[in-house]
Short mmCIF file of C-alpha atoms and ligand atoms in Angstrom, two decimals:
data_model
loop_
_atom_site.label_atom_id
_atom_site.label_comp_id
_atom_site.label_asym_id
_atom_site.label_seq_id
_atom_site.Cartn_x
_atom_site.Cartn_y
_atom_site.Cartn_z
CA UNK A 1 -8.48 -15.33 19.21
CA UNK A 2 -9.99 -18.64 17.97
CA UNK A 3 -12.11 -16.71 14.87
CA UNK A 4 -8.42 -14.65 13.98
CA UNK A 5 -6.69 -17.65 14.16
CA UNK A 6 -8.76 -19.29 11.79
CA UNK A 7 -8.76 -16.17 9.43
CA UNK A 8 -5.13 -16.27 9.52
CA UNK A 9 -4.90 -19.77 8.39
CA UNK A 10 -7.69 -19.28 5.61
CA UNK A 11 -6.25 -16.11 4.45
CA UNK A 12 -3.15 -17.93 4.23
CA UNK A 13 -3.90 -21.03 2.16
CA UNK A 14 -6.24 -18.85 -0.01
CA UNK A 15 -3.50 -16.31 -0.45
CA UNK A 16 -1.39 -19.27 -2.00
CA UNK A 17 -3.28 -19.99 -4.82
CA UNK A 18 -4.63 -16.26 -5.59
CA UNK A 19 -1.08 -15.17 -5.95
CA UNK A 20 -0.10 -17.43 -8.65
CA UNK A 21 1.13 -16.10 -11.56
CA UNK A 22 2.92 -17.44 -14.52
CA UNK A 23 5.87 -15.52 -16.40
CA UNK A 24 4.26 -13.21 -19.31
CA UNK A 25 3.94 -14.68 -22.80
CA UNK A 26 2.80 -11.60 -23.97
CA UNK A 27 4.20 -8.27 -23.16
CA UNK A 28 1.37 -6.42 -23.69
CA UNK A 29 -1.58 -4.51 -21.78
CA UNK A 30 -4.77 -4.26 -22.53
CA UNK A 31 -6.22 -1.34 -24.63
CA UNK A 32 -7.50 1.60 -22.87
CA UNK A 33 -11.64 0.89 -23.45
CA UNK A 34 -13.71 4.31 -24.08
CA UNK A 35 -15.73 3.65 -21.66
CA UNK A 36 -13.53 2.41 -18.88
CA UNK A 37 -14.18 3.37 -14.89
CA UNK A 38 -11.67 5.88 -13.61
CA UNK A 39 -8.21 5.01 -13.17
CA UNK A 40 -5.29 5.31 -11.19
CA UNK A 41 -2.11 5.39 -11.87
CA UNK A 42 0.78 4.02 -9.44
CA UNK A 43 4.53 4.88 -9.36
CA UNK A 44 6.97 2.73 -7.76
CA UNK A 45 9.98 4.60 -6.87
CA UNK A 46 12.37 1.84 -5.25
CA UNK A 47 15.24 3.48 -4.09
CA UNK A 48 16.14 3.81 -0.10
CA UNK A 49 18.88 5.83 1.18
CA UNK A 50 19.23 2.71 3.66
CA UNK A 51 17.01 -0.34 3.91
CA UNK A 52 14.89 -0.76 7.27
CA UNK A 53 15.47 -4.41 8.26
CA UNK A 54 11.42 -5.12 8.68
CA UNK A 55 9.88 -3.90 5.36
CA UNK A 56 9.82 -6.01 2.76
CA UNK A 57 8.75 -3.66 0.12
CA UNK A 58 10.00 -3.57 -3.26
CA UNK A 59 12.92 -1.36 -2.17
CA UNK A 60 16.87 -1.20 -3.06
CA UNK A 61 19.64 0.87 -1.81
CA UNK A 62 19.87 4.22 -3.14
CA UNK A 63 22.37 4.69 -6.28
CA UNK A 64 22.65 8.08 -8.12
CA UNK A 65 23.29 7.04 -11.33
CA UNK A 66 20.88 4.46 -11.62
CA UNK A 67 17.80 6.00 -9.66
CA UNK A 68 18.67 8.95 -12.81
CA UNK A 69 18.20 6.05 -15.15
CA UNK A 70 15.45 4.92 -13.79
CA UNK A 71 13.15 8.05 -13.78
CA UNK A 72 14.09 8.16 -16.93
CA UNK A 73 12.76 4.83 -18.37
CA UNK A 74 9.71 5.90 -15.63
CA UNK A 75 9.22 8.22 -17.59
CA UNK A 76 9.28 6.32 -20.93
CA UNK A 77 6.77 3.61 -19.50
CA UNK A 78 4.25 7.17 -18.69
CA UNK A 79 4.64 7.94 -22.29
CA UNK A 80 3.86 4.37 -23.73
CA UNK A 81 0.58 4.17 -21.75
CA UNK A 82 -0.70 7.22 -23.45
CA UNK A 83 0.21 5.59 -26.55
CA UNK A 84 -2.17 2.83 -25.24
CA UNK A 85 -5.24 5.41 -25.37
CA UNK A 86 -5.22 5.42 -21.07
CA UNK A 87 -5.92 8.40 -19.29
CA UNK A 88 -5.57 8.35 -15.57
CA UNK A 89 -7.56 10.36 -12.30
CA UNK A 90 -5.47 10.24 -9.88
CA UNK A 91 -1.79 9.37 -9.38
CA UNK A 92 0.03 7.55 -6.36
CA UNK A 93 3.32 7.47 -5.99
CA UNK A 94 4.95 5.04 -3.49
CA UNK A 95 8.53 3.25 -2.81
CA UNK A 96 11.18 3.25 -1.49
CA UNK A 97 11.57 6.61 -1.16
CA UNK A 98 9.83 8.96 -3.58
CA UNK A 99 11.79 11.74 -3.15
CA UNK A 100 14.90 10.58 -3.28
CA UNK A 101 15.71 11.97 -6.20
CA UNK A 102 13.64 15.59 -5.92
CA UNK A 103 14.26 17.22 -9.50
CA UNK A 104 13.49 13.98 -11.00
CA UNK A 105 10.35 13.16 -9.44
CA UNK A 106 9.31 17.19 -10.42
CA UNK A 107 10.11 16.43 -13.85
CA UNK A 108 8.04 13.04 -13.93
CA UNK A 109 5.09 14.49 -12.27
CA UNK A 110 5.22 17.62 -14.45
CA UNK A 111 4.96 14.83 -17.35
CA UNK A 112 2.03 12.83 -15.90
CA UNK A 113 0.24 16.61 -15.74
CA UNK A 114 0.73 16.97 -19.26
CA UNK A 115 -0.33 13.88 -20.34
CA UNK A 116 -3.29 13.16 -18.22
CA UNK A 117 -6.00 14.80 -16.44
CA UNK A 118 -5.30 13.92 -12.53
CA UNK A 119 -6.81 15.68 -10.19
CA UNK A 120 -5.17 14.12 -7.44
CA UNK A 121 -1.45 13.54 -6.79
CA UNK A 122 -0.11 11.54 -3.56
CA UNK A 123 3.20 10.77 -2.95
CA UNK A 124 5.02 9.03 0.12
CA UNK A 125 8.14 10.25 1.45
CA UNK A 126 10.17 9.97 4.92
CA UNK A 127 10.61 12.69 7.75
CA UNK A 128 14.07 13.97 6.61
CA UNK A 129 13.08 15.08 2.99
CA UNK A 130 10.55 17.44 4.77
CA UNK A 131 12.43 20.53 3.78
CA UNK A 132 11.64 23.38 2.23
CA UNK A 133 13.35 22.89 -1.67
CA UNK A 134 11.63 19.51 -1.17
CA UNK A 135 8.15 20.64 0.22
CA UNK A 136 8.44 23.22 -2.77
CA UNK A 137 9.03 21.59 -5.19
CA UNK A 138 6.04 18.75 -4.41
CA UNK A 139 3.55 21.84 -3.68
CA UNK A 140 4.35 23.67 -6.90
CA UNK A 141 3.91 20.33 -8.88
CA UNK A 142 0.50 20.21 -7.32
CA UNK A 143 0.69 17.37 -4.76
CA UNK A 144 -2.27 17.06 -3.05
CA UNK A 145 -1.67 14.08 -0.31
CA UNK A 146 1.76 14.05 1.20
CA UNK A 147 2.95 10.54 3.38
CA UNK A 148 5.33 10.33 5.65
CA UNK A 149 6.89 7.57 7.15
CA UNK A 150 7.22 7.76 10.58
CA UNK A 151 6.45 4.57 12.38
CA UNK A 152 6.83 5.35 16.08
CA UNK A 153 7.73 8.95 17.90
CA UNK A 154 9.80 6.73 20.76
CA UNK A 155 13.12 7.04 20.28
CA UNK A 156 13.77 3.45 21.66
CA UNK A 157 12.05 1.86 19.00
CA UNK A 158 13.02 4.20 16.24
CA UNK A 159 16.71 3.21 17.10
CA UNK A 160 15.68 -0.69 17.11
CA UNK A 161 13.81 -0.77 13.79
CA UNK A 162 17.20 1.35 12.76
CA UNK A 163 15.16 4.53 11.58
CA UNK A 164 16.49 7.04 14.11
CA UNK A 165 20.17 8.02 12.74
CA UNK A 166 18.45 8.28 9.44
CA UNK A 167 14.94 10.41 10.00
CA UNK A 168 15.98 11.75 13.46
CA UNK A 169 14.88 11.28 16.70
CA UNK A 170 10.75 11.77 17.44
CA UNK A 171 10.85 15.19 18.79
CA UNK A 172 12.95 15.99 15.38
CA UNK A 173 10.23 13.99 13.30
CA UNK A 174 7.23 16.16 15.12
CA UNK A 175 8.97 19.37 14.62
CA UNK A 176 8.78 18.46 10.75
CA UNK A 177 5.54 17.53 10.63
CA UNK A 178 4.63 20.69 12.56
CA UNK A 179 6.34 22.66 9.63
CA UNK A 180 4.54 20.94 7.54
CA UNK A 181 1.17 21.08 8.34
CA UNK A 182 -1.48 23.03 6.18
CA UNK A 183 0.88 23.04 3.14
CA UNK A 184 -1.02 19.79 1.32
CA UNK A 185 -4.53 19.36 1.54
CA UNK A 186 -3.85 16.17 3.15
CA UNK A 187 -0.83 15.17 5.91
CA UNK A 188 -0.61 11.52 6.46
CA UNK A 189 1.66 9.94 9.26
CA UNK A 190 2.05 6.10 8.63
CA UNK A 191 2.48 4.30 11.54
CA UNK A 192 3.15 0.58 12.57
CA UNK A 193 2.15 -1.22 15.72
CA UNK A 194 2.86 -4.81 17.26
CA UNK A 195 5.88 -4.76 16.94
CA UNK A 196 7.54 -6.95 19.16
CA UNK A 197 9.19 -4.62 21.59
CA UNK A 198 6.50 -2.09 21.69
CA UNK A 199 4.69 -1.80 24.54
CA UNK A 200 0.60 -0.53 25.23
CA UNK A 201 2.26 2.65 27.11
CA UNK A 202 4.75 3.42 23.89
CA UNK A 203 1.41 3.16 21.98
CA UNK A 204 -0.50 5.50 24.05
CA UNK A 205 2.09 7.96 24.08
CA UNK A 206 2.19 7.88 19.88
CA UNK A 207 -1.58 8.10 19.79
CA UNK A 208 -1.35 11.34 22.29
CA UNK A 209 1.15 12.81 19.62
CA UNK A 210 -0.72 12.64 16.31
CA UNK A 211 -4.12 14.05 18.38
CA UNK A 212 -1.60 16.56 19.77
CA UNK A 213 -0.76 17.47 16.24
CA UNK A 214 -3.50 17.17 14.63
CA UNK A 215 -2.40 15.83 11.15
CA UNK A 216 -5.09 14.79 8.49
CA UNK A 217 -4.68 11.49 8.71
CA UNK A 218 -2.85 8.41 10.41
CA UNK A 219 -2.58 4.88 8.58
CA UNK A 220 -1.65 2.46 11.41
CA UNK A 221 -0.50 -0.73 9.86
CA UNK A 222 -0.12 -3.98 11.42
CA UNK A 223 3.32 -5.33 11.49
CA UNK A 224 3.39 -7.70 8.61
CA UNK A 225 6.56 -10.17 8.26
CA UNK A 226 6.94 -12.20 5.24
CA UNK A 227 9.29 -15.00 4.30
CA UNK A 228 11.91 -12.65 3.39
CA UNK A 229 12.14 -10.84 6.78
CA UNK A 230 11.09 -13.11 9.74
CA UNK A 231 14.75 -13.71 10.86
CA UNK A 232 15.83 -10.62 10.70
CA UNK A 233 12.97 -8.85 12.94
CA UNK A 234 13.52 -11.75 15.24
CA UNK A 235 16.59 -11.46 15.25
CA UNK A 236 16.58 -7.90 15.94
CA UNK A 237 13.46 -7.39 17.66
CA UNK A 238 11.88 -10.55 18.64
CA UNK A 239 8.66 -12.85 18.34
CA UNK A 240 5.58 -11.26 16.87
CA UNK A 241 2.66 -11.83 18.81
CA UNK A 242 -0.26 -11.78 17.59
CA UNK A 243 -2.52 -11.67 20.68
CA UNK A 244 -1.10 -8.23 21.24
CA UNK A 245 -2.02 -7.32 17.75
CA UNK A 246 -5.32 -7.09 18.62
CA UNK A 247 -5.09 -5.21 21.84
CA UNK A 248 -2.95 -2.47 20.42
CA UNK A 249 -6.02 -1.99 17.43
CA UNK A 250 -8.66 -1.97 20.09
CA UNK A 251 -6.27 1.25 22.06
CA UNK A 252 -5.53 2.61 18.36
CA UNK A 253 -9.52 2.91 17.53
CA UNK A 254 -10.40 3.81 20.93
CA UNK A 255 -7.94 7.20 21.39
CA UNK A 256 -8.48 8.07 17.27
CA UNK A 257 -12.22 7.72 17.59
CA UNK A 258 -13.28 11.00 18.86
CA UNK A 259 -10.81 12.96 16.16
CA UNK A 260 -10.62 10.54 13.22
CA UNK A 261 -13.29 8.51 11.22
CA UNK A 262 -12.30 5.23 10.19
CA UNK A 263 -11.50 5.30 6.40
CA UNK A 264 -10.77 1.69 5.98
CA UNK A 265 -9.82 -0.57 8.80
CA UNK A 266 -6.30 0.90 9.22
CA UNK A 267 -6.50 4.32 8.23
CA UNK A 268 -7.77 7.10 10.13
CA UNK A 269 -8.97 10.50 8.40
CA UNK A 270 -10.61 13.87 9.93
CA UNK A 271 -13.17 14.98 7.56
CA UNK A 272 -13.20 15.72 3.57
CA UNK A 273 -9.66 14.06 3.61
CA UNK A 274 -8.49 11.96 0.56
CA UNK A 275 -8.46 8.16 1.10
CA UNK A 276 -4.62 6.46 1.42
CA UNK A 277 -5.75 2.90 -0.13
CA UNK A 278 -6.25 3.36 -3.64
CA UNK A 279 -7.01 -0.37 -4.17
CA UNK A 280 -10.19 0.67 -2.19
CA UNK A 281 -11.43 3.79 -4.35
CA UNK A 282 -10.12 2.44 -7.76
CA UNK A 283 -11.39 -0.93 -9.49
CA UNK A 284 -8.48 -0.74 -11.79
CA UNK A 285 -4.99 0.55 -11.26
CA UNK A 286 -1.99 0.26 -13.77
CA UNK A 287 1.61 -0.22 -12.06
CA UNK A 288 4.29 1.08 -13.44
CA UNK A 289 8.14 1.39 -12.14
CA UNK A 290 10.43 -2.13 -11.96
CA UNK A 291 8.33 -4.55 -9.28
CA UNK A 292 5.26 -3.02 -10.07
CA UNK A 293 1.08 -4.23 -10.09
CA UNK A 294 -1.35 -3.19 -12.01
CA UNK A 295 -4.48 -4.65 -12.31
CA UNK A 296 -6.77 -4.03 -15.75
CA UNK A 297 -9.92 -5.26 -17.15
CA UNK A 298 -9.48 -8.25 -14.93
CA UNK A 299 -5.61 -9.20 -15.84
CA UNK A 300 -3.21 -8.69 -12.85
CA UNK A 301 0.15 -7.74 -13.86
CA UNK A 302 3.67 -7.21 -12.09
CA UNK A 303 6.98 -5.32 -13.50
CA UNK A 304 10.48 -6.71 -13.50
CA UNK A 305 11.85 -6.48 -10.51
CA UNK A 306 15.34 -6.33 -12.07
CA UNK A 307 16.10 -2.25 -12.22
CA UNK A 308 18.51 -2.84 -14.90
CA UNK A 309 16.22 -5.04 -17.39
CA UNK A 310 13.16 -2.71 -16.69
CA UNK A 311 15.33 -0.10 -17.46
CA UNK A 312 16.82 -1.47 -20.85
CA UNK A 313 13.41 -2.89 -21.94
CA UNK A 314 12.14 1.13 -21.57
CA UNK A 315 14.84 1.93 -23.54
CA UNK A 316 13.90 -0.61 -26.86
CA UNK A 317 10.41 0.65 -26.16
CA UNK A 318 8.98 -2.44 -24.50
CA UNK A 319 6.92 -2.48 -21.65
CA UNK A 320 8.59 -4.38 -18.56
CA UNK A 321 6.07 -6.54 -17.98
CA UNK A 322 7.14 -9.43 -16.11
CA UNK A 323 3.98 -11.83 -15.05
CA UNK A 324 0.28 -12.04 -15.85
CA UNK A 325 -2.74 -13.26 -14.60
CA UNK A 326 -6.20 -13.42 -15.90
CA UNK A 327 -8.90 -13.04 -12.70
CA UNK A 328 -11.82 -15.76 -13.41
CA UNK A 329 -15.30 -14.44 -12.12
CA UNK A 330 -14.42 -15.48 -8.86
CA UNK A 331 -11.37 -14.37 -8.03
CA UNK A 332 -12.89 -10.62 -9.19
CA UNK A 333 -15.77 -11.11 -7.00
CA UNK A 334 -13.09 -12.45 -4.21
CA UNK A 335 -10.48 -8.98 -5.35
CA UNK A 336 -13.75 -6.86 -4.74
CA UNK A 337 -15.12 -8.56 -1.54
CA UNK A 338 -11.63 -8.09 0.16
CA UNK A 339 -11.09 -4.53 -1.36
CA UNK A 340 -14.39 -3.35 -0.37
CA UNK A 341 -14.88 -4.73 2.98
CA UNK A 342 -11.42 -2.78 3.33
CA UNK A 343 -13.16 0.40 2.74
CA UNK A 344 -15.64 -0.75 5.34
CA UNK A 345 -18.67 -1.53 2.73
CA UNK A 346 -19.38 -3.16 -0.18
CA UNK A 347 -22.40 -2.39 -2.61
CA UNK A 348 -24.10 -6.06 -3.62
CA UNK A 349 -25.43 -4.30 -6.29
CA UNK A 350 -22.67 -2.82 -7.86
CA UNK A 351 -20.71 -6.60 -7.54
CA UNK A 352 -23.53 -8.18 -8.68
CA UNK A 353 -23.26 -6.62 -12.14
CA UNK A 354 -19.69 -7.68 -12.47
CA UNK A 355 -20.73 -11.45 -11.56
CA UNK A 356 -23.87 -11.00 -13.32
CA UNK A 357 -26.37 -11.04 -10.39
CA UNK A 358 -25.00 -13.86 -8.51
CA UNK A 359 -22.62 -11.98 -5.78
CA UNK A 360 -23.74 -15.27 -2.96
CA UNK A 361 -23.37 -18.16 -5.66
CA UNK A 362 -19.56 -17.22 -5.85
CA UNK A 363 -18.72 -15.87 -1.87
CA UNK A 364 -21.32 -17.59 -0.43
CA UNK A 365 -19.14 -19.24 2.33
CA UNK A 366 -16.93 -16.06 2.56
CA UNK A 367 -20.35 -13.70 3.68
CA UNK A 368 -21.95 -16.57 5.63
CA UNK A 369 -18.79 -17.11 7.71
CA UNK A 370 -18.37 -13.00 8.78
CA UNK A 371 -22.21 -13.35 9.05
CA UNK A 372 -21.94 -15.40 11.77
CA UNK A 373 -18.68 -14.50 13.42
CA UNK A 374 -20.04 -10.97 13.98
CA UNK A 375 -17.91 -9.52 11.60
CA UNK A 376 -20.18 -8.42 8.68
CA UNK A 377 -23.88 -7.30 9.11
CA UNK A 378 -26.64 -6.50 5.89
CA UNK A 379 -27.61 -2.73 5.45
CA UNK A 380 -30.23 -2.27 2.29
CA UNK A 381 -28.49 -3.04 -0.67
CA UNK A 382 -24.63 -2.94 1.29
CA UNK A 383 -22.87 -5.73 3.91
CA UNK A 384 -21.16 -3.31 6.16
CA UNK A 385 -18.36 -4.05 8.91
CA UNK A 386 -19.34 -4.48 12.43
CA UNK A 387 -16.54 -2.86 14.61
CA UNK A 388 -15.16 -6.54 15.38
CA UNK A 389 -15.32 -7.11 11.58
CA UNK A 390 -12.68 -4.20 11.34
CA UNK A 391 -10.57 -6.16 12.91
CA UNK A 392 -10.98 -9.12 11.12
CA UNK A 393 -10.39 -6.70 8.21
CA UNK A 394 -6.68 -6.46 9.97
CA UNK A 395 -5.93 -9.41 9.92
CA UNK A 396 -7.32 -10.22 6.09
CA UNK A 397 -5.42 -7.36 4.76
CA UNK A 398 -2.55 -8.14 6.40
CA UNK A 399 -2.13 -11.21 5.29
CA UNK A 400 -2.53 -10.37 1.70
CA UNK A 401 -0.49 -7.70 2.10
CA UNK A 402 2.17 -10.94 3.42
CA UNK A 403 0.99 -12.76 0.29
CA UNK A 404 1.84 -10.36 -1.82
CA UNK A 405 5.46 -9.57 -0.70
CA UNK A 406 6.09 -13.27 -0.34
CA UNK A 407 4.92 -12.95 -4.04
CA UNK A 408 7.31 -10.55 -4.63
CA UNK A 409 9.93 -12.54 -3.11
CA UNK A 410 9.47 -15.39 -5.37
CA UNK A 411 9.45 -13.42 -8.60
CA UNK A 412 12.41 -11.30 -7.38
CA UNK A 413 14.23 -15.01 -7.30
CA UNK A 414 12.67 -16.80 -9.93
CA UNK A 415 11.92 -14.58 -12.72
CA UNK A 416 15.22 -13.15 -12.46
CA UNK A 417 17.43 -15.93 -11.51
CA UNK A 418 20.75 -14.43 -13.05
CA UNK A 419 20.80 -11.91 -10.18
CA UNK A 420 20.40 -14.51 -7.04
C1 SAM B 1 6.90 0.99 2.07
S1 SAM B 1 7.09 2.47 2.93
C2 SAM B 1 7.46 3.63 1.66
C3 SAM B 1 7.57 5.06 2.13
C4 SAM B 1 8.76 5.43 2.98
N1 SAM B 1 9.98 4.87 2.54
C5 SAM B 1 8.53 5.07 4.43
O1 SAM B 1 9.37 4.42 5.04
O2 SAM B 1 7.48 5.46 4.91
C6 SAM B 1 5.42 2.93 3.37
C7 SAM B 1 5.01 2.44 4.71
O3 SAM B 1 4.84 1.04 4.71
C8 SAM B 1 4.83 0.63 6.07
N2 SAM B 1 5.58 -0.61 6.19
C9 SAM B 1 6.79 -0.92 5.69
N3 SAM B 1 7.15 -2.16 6.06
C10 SAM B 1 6.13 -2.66 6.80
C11 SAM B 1 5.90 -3.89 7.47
N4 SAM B 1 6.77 -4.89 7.43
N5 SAM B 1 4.74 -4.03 8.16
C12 SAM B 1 3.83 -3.04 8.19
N6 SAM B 1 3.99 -1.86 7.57
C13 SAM B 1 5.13 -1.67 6.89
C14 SAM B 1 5.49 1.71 6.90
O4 SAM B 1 4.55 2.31 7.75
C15 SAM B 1 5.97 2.68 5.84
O5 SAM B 1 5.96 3.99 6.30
S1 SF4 B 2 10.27 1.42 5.33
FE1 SF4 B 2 10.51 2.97 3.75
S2 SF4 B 2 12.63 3.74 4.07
FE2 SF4 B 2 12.49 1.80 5.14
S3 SF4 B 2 13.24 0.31 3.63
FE3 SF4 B 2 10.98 0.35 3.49
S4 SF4 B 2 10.58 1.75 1.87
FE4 SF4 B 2 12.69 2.14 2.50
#
């Protein structure tokens, strides 16, 4: 545990810096280039019919009213980015809860068809919108990759981390997924383990479900707690430990391996499926819905996380754009090495034309360090991850992943002060 220790505390301190952003002096993106790489495109929809007390997403409690409102000005922020000359290949659309609001989300994907020529559509949702006005609906629009949420199949836990009166218990959740199977090209289950009341044998029994099933593809994430939710999941469930973290991953690769290939270090794919981490297939991304990040021609962006402001700035025809900040050389070449290495490999090559042929003068210590740990080995022109580097991959992503909602956390309170 000494090397994942040490990657925790790096990852950490790095983190700090990385995610530093200042409040936006100017509002505005930049302009769609000819010749730019394909895009995605990424909806936030925040809205949660209740909120689970260990995510720490960008997520608010479900209001009709507003969540109309709000698709609306969604749909207002689609429009000005055409104005901007973008065009987008594939769309994502996460929350919250998607599909909270179904005719609206039709509507809004309907748009994005219009306007842009995606050939993929994926869109997260949790086991009780699985129905069949719901499933329609998506299909019809031309969803491609549907997500559900489903965390654990033991009713125990499900009633701990407060999900079972809301999605049902895990015999109701498989019976969904059953009926669901087939319809998209791709069925994802995203699933959580460590957390602090779970046990190897609850694992084991969840792994034996999804093989039992058979869906096309399980994203396992590692439980992450930031700032904002630490007491709470102690509270509630108790002290994360992070020794277990890496037992459970060793049992998670170990049952998946002889029915899923590893399609970045978390997620877990049967063949020809489409990839769940965007940030891994796209170099550039815009963000739009309130809390937002985008990330274009170098300039990371986030959305107001105030649903109210992001919603009146879409209706004076302003983009919401909150903070901004320009990626030196470096902290590209860092972006990609992280991203990459997600997806299991990274081309030296291709990097090397973004820093201008000099990948080792800026990650030097970085590639030396996984080098030598065993987490990282050279293949021709790629570095590759060794099996132990995939778990090393864990722990970097999850961290970031902790940066970034500790990120959110401080723009939710300091660039909208009026509403803590
Ligand atoms: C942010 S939710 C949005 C979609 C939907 N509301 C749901 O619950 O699945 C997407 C996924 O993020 C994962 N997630 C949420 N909070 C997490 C946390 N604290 N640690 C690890 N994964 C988390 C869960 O697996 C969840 O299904
Ligand atoms: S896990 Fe999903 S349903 Fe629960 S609060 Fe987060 S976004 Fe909402």
């Amino acid at each position: 545990m000494l090397i994942e220790n040490f990657i925790t505390c790096f990852a950490r301190k790095k983190n700090s810096t990385y995610l530093q952003f200042s409040p936006a002096t100017s509002l505005s993106i930049p302009i769609s280039k000819e010749d730019h790489a394909p895009l995605l495109l990424y909806l936030h929809v925040p809205f949660c019919e209740e909120l689970c007390p260990y995510c720490s997403f960008n997520r608010v409690v479900f209001k009709e009213a507003l969540a109309r409102e709000y698709f609306a000005a969604l749909r207002k922020e689609i429009n000005l980015y055409k104005k901007q000359g973008y065009n987008f290949q594939s769309l994502y659309v996460g929350g919250g809860t998607p599909t909270i609001l179904i005719d609206e989300l039709g509507h809004t994907l309907k748009l994005i068809k219009e306007l842009y020529g995606v050939a993929e559509i994926s869109v997260e949702t949790n086991p009780n919108h699985l129905n069949e006005k719901n499933i329609k609906v998506l299909k019809n629009v031309g969803v491609n990759r549907l997500s559900v949420g489903v965390q654990s199949f033991d009713d125990d836990l499900l009633k701990a981390i407060e999900r079972y009166h809301k999605y049902g218990s895990g015999q109701d959740i498989v019976a969904r997924l059953r009926h669901t199977q087939g319809v998209f090209d791709t069925l994802n289950v995203d699933m959580i383990f460590n957390f602090p009341m779970q046990t190897i044998a609850m694992l084991e029994k969840d792994l034996s479900t999804i093989i039992e099933l058979g869906v096309d593809q399980a994203t396992y994430y590692p439980l992450m707690v930031s700032a904002s939710t630490q007491n709470a999941i102690k509270k509630k469930l108790g002290q994360v430990d992070y020794k277990q973290e890496k037992t459970f991953y060793k049992k998670i690769t170990q049952m998946l391996s002889p029915h899923y290939q590893a399609s970045t270090a978390w997620c877990f794919s049967k063949n020809n499926t489409m990839i769940d981490e965007y940030v891994v297939n796209f170099e550039e991304y815009a963000g739009l819905g309130s809390g937002s990040f985008g990330y274009l021609d170098g300039c990371v962006y986030a959305n107001t996380f105030d649903i109210q402001e992001y919603i009146n700035r879409l209706n004076n025809g302003i983009l919401p754009i909150a903070a901004k900040k320009d990626f030196s050389i470096k902290e590209r070449a860092r972006y990609d090495f992280l991203m990459k290495l997600f997806g299991l490999k990274l081309d030296l090559k291709q990097l090397g034309k973004k820093t201008k042929g000099s990948v080792y003068y800026y990650l030097w210590p970085e590639i030396l360090f996984f080098l030598i740990a065993g987490g990282l080995k050279k293949r021709g022109k790629e570095l590759v991850l060794t099996k132990r580097g995939q778990y090393y991959w864990v722990v970097m992503m999850r961290e970031f992943f902790i940066g970034v909602n500790n990120f959110r956390d401080f723009c939710r309170f300091n660039l909208n002060p009026k509403k803590n």
